[in-house]
XYZ file of C-alpha atoms in Angstrom:
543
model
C -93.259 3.371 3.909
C -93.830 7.190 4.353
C -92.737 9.028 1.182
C -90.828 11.695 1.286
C -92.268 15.327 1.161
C -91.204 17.518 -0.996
C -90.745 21.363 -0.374
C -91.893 22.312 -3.612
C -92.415 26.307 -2.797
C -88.566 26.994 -3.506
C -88.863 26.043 -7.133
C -92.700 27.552 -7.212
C -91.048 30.732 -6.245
C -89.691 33.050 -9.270
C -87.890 36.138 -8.259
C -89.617 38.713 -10.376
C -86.744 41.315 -9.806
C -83.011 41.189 -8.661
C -83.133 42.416 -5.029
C -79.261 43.480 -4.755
C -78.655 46.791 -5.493
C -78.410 48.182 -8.895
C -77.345 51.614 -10.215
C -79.998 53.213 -13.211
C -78.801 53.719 -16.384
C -78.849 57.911 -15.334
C -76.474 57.334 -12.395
C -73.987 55.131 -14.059
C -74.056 57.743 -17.277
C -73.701 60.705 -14.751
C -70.847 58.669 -12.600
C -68.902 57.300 -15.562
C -69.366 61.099 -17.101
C -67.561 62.615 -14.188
C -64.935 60.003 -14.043
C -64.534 61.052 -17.578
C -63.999 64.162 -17.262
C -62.056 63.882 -13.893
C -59.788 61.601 -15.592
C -59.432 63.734 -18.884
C -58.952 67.441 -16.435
C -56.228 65.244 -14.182
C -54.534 64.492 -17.490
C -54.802 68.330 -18.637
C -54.054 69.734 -15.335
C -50.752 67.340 -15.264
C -49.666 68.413 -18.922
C -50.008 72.026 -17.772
C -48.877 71.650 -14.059
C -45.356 70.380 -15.436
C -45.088 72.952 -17.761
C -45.767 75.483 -15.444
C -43.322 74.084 -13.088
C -40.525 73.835 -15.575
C -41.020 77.610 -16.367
C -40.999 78.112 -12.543
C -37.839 76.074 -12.023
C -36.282 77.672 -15.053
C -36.369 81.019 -13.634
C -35.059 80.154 -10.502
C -32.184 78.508 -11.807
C -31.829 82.591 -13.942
C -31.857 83.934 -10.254
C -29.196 81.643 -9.167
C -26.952 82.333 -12.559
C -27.696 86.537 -12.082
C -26.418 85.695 -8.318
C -23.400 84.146 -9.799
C -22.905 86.631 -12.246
C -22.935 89.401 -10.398
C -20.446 88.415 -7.524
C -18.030 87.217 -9.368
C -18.508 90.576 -11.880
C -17.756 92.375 -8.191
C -14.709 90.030 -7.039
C -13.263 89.644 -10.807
C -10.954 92.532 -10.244
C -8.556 91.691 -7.437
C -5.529 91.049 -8.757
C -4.457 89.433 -5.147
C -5.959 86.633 -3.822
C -8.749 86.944 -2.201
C -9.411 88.062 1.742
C -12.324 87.920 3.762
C -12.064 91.771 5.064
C -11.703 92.543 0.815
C -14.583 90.546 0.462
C -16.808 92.221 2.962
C -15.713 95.485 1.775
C -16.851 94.646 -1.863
C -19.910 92.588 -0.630
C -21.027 94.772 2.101
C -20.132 98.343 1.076
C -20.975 101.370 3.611
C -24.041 103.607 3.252
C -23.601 105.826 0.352
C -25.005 109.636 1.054
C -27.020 111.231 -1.753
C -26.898 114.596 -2.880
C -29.356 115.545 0.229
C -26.811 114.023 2.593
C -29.466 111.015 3.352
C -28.445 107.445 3.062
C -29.377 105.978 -0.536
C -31.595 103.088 -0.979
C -29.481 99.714 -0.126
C -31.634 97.865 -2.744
C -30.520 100.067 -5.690
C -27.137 98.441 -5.536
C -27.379 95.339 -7.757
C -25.430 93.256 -5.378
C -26.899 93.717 -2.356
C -30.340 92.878 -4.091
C -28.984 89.428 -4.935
C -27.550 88.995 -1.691
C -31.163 90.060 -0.194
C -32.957 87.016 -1.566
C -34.679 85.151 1.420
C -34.421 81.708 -0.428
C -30.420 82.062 -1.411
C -27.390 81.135 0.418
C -24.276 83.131 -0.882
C -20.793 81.734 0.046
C -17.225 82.974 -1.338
C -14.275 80.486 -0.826
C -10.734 81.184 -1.470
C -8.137 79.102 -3.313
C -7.939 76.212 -1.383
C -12.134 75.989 0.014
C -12.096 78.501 2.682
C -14.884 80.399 3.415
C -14.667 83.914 3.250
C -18.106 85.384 3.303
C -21.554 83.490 3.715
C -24.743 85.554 3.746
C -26.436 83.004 6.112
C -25.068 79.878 8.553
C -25.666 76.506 7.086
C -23.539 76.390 3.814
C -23.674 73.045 2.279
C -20.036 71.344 1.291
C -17.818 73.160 -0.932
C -16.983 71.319 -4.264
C -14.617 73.060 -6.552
C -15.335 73.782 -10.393
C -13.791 74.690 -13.976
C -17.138 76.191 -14.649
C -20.300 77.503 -14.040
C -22.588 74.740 -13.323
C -26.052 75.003 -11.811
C -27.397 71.210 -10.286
C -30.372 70.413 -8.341
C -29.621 68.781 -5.195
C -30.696 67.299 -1.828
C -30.224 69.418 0.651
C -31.634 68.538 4.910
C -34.354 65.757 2.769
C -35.596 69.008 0.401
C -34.682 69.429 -3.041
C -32.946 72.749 -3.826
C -30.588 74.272 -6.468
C -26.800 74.551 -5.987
C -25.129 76.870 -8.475
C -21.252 76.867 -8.366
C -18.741 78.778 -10.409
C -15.032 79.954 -10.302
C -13.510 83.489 -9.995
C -11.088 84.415 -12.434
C -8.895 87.211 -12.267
C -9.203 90.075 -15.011
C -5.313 89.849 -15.731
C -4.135 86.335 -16.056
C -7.407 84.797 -16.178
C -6.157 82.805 -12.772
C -8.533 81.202 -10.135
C -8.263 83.722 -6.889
C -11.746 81.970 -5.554
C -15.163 80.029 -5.596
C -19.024 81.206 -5.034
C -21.373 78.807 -4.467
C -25.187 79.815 -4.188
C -27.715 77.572 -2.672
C -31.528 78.145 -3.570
C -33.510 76.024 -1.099
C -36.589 76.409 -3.451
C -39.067 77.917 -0.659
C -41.006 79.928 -3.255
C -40.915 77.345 -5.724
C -42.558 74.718 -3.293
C -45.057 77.399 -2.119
C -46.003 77.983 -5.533
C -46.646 74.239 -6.210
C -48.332 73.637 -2.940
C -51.189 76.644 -4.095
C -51.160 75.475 -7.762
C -52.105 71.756 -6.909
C -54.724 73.017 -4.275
C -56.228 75.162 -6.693
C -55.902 72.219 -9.346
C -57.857 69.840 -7.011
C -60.728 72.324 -6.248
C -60.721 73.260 -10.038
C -61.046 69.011 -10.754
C -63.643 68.412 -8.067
C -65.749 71.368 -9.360
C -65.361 70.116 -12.802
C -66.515 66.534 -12.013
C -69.192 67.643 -9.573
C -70.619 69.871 -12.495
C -70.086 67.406 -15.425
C -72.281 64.820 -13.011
C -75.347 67.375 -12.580
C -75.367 68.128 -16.200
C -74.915 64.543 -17.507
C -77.249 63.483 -14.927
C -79.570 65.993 -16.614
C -79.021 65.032 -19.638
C -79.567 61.322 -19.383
C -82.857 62.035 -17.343
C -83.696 63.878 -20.892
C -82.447 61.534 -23.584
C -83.444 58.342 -21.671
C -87.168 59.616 -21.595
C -88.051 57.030 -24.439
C -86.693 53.705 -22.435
C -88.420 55.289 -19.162
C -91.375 54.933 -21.571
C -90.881 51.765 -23.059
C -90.550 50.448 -19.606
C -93.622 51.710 -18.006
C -95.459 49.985 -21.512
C -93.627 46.876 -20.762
C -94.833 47.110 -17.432
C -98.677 47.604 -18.622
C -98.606 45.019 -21.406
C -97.245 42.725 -18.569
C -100.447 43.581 -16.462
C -102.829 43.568 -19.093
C -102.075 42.025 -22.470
C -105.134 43.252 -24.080
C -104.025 46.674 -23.201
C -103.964 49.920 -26.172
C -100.779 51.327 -24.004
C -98.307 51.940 -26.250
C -94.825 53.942 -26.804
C -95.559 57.958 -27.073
C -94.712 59.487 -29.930
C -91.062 61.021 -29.499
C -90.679 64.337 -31.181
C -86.624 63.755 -31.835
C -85.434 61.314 -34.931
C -82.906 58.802 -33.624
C -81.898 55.467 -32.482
C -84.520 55.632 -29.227
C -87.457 56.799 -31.633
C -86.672 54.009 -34.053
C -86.488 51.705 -31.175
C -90.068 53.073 -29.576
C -91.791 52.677 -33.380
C -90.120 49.205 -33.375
C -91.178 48.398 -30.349
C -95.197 49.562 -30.809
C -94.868 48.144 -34.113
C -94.294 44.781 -32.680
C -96.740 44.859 -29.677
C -99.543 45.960 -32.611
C -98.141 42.840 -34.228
C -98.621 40.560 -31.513
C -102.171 42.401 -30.782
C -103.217 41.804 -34.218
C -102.108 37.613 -33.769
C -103.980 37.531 -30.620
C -106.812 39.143 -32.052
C -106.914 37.030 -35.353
C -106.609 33.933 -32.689
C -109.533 35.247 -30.533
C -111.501 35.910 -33.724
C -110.954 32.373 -35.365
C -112.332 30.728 -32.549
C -115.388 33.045 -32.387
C -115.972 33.015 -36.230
C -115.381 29.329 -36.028
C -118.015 28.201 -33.549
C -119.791 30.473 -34.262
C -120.447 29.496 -38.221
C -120.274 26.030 -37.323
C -123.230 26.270 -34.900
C -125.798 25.713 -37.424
C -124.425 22.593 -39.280
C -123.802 20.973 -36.317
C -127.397 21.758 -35.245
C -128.603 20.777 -38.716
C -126.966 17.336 -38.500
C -127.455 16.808 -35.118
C -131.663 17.373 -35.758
C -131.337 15.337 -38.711
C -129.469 12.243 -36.840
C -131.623 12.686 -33.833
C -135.012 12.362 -35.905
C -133.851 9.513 -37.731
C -132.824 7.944 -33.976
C -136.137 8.421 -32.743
C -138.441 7.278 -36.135
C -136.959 8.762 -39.233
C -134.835 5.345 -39.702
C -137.805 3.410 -40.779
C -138.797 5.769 -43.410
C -136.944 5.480 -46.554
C -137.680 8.728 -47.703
C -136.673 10.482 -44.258
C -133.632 8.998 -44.717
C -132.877 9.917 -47.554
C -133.578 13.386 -47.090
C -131.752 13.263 -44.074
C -129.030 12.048 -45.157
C -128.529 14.118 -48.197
C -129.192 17.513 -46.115
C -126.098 16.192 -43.396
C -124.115 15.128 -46.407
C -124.462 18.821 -47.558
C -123.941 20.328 -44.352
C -120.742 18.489 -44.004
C -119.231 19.410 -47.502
C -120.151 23.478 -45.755
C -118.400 22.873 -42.977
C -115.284 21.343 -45.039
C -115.128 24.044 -47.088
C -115.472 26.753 -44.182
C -112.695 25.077 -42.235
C -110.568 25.059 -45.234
C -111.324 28.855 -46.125
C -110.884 29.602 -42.414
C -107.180 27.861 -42.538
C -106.410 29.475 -45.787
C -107.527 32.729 -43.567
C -105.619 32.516 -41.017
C -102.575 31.801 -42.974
C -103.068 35.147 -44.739
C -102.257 36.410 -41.800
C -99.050 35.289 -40.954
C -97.983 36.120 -44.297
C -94.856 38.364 -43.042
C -93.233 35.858 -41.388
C -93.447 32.599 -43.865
C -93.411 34.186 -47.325
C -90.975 37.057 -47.412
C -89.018 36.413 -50.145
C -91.312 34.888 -52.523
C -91.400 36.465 -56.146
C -93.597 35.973 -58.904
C -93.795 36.563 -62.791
C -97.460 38.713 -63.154
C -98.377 38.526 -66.562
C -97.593 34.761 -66.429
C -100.226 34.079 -63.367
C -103.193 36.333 -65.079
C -102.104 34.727 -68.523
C -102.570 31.340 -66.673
C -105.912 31.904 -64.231
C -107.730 33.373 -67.299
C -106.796 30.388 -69.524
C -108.103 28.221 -67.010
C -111.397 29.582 -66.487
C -112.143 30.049 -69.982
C -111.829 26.272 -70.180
C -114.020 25.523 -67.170
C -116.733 28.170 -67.603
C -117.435 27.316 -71.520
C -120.508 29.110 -71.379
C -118.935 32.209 -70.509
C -117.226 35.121 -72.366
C -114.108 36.337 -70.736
C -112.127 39.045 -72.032
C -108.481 39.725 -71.253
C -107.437 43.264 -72.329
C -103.853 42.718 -71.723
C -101.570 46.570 -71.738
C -98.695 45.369 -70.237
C -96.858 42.739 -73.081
C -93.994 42.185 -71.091
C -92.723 39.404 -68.199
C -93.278 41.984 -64.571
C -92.102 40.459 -61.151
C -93.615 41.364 -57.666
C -93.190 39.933 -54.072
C -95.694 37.579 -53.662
C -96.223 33.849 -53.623
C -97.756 32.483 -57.123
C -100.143 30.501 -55.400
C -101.211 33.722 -53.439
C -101.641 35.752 -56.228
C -103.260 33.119 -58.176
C -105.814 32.027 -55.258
C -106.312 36.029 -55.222
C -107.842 35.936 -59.021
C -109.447 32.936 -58.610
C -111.766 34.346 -56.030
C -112.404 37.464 -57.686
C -113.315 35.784 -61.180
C -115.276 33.271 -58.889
C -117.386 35.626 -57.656
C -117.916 37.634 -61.468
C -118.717 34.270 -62.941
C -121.475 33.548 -59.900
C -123.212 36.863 -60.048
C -122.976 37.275 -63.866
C -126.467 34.881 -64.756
C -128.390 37.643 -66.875
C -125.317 38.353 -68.786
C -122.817 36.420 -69.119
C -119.404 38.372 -69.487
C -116.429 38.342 -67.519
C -113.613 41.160 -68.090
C -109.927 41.078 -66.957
C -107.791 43.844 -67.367
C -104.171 43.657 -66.724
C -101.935 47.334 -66.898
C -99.126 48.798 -65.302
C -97.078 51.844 -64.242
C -93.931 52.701 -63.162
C -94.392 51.382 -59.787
C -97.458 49.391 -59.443
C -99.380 46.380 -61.007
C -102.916 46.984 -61.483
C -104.994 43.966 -62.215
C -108.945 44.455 -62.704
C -112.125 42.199 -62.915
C -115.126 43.421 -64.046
C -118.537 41.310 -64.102
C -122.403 42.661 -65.339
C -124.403 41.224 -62.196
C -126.228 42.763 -59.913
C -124.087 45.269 -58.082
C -123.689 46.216 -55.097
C -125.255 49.192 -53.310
C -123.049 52.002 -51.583
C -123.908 50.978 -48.214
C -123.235 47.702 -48.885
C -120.074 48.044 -50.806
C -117.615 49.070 -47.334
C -118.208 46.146 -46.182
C -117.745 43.152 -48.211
C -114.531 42.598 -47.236
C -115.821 41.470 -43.786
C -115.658 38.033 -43.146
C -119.124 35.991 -43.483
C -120.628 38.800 -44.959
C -123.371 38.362 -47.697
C -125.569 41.437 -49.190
C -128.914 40.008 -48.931
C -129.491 38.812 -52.988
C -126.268 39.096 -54.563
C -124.147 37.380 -52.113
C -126.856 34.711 -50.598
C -125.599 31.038 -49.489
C -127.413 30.160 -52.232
C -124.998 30.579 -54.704
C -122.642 28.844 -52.937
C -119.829 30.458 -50.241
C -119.179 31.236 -46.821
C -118.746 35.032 -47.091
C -114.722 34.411 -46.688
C -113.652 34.609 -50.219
C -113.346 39.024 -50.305
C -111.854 39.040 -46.536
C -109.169 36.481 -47.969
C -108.461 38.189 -50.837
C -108.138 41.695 -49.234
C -105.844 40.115 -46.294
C -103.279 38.248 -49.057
C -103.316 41.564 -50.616
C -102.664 44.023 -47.941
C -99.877 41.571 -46.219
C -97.586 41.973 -50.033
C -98.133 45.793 -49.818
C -101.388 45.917 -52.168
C -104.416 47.328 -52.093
C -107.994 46.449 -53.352
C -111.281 48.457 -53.897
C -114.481 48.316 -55.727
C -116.410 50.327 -57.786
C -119.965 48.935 -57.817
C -123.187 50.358 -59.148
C -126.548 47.874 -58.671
C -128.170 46.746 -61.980
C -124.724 47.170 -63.607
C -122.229 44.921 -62.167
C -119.160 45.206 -60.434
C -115.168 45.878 -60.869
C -112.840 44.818 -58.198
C -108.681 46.440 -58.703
C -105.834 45.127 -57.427
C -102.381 46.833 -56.929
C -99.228 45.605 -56.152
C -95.766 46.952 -55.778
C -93.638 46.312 -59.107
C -90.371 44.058 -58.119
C -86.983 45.524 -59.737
C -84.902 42.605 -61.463
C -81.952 43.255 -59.003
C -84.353 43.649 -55.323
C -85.891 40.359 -57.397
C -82.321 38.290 -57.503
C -81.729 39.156 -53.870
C -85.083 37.952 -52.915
C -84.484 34.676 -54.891
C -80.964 34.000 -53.471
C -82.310 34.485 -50.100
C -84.881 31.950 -50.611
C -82.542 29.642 -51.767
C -80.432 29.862 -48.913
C -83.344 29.593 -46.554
C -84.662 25.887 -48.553
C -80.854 24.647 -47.912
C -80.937 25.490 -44.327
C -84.281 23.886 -43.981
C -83.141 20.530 -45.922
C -79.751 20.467 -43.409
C -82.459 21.082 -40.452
C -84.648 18.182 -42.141
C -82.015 15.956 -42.598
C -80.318 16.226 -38.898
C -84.331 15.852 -37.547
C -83.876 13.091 -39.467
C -80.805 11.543 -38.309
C -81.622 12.012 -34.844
C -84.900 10.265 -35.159
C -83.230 7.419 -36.436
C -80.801 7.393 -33.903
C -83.441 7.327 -31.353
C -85.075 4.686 -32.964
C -82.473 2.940 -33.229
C -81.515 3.098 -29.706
C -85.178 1.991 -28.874
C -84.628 -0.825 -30.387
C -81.132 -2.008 -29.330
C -82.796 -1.264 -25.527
C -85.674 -3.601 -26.269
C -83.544 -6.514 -27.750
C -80.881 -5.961 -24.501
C -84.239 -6.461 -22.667
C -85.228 -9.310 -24.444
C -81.876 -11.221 -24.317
């Protein structure tokens, strides 16, 4: 039977990028800024429009009253009721001469300027809804009234005002007739039609300009992500790349995000590095056991078995070689955990003056023979953030290395003071010294000055580069001050730890054990479970 084949370049394939299309950041700043602002002028324009338009239709409606006012201040003072030919006369009176015997202005009389008005419609009804006089055709239905009243209405689909009142006689205060004044609003509309034109333009202006500039403005704040991109982009390419985030001159969120970003990519560097390096350092100071052993074990294949005293020899050299290469592993392990310090022992805290009180006890009891001095200025319990078996792996190396190069004399000092911020803890030994050349670079790892430091005192040249490493991953710092033919003194500083930064520290590891023992225990139940399920599957099988 043919089996199947499977198309497997689908599922090879892995989009690197979305290929539908996508605004950038700038445009949908820039388009959501001009939305904004449209939104926010529309809003503005409307508040302001209305109020405009209220003043408008106020006045308008103070036309329409004046009209009212002054026709019935001109009909008021009939006595009989009223006539159309009385109401022309007192409406439409003659050409007046002036003192040159020329006809006066017709718009210095107050009621033929109200009757003038393009937009109003002036009607005068008698008693019973007559019309007497109408300034133009199309008078809208007559409606009598007590009083004045002024209405908006619907006049022909088009709103307009409609101001009605009654005309009272002087004497007797009797009804002799109606005026009703229609304002079809012509003006007002006119005036609204320009204002919301010129509110559009205004809006479209406004939004067009609050784009550019936000636009602008995005391209100049969003500099720093346009930079953390392009690194992205090169770390992608090239891992082992330097590229990193530019400096950013400004103080805020972005900068804190570009030092946060560099500061992790030097991070990862470093662990990469450290990686690389342990393998190199590793075969490369394993080489020579190996070769030793392998010599040895090859001689004794070829004759060496058959002479006791080869073999011997033999066999103690390999034995010693292995025991090296034990104890470089182990110092390379304890190395590379040093540097992974931030991330496994953050909130570890540890009492000082009980650690130095406790490593120089101990060494006074292993190295009888030696005098070791403890010139203790402190007196007092002082905390700082590091892991006691850090810090005590720390002084062990250091007095190590005073009590192998002290052979002429002896003598061992450990001082222990303190300021108000640091922890300063001191060894001192009366070897050989080290010369200045020399002295920047002990700290390397696997490497020995030629006589004081030689493998035959024991060592792999890891002890300093440990030491330095636990040190500078709590925040310390170490030197030396060395002069040959007089010994040594190696100083240690570390950060002092308040009492209340120390609590938080300590409840924060506590709640880190619990989660790991609720994390142990589920691991735990589920590997039983498993089990457990194993082996109800294999007796099912069995039945």
């Amino acid at each position: 039977m043919k089996s199947p084949e499977i198309d497997l370049a689908a599922d090879e394939e892995t989009p690197k990028e979305s290929k539908g299309f996508r605004f950038s950041v700038k445009w949908e700043w820039a388009l959501s800024t001009a939305f904004g602002v449209l939104v926010i002028f529309a809003v503005i324009v409307l508040l302001i429009f209305n109020s405009f338009m209220t003043v408008l239709m106020r006045q308008e409606k103070t036309h329409v009253g004046d009209t009212l006012n002054v026709v019935v201040e001109k009909l008021n003072t009939q006595k009989e009721p009223l006539t159309g030919v009385a109401v022309n006369n007192l409406l439409r009176p003659k050409a007046v001469l002036n003192e040159e015997k020329k006809p006066a202005a017709p718009y210095t009389n107050a009621v033929i300027t109200s009757l003038a008005r393009d937009s109003q419609t002036v009607t005068v009804y008698d008693q019973s809804g007559n019309p007497l006089f109408t300034t133009r055709q199309g008078a809208i239905q007559f409606k009598r009234t007590k009083q004045q009243s002024i209405q908006t209405q619907m006049i022909a689909h088009q709103k307009s005002l409609v101001g009605r009142t009654p005309i009272r006689s002087k004497q007797g205060n009797a009804i002799i007739g109606y005026v009703q004044v229609t304002d079809n609003l012509r003006d007002y509309r006119a005036t609204q039609v320009k204002l919301l034109q010129i509110e559009v333009v205004l809006g479209l202006m406004a939004a067009l300009a609050a784009a550019v500039l936000s636009y602008i403005l995005a391209t100049f704040l969003l500099r720093p992500v346009e930079a953390i991109r392009e690194t992205i982009h090169a770390v992608r390419e090239d891992p082992q790349t330097d590229v990193r985030v530019p400096e950013m001159h400004h103080q805020d969120e972005l900068s804190d995000l570009g030092l946060l970003f560099n500061s992790m990519l030097d991070t990862t560097q470093r662990y990469m590095d450290q990686q690389q390096q342990f393998v190199e350092d590793v075969s490369h100071e394993l080489r020579t056991p190996v070769a030793i052993i392998q010599g040895h074990m090859e001689m004794l294949d070829r004759w060496g078995k058959d002479d006791p005293e080869v073999l011997n020899e033999s066999i103690k050299a390999s034995l010693q070689e292995t025991k090296r290469m034990q104890s470089l592993v182990q110092e390379m392990l304890d190395l590379q955990r040093a540097e992974q310090i931030e991330v496994n022992y953050t909130n570890e805290v540890s009492d000082v003056t009980e650690v130095v009180t406790q490593v120089y006890d101990n060494f006074k009891m292993i190295h009888p023979d030696y005098l070791f001095i403890l010139d203790d200025d402190v007196h007092q319990p002082i905390q700082a953030q590091i892991y006691r078996n850090h810090l005590e792996q720390i002084l062990i190396i250091l007095l190590d290395n005073a009590v192998k190069y002290s052979q002429k004399r002896k003598e061992v000092h450990l001082s222990y003071e303190s300021d108000s911020r640091n922890i300063e803890i001191a060894v001192q030994d009366f070897g050989e010294g080290i010369s200045q050349e020399n002295r920047d670079r002990v700290f390397n790892r696997f490497y020995r000055v030629d006589k004081a430091r030689s493998r035959t005192k024991g060592g792999n040249g890891l002890g300093l580069a440990i030491a330095k490493r636990l040190i500078e991953a709590y925040h310390g710092h170490i030197t030396i001050e060395s002069a040959l033919g007089h010994g040594s003194v190696f100083r240690i500083s570390l950060p002092i730890l308040a009492d209340a930064d120390a609590k938080i520290l300590n409840k924060k590891k506590e709640q880190a054990q619990a989660a790991n023992e609720i994390t142990g225990i589920q691991s735990e139940l589920l590997v039983n479970d498993s089990q457990k399920k194993s082996t109800d599957n294999s007796q099912e099988h069995t039945d």
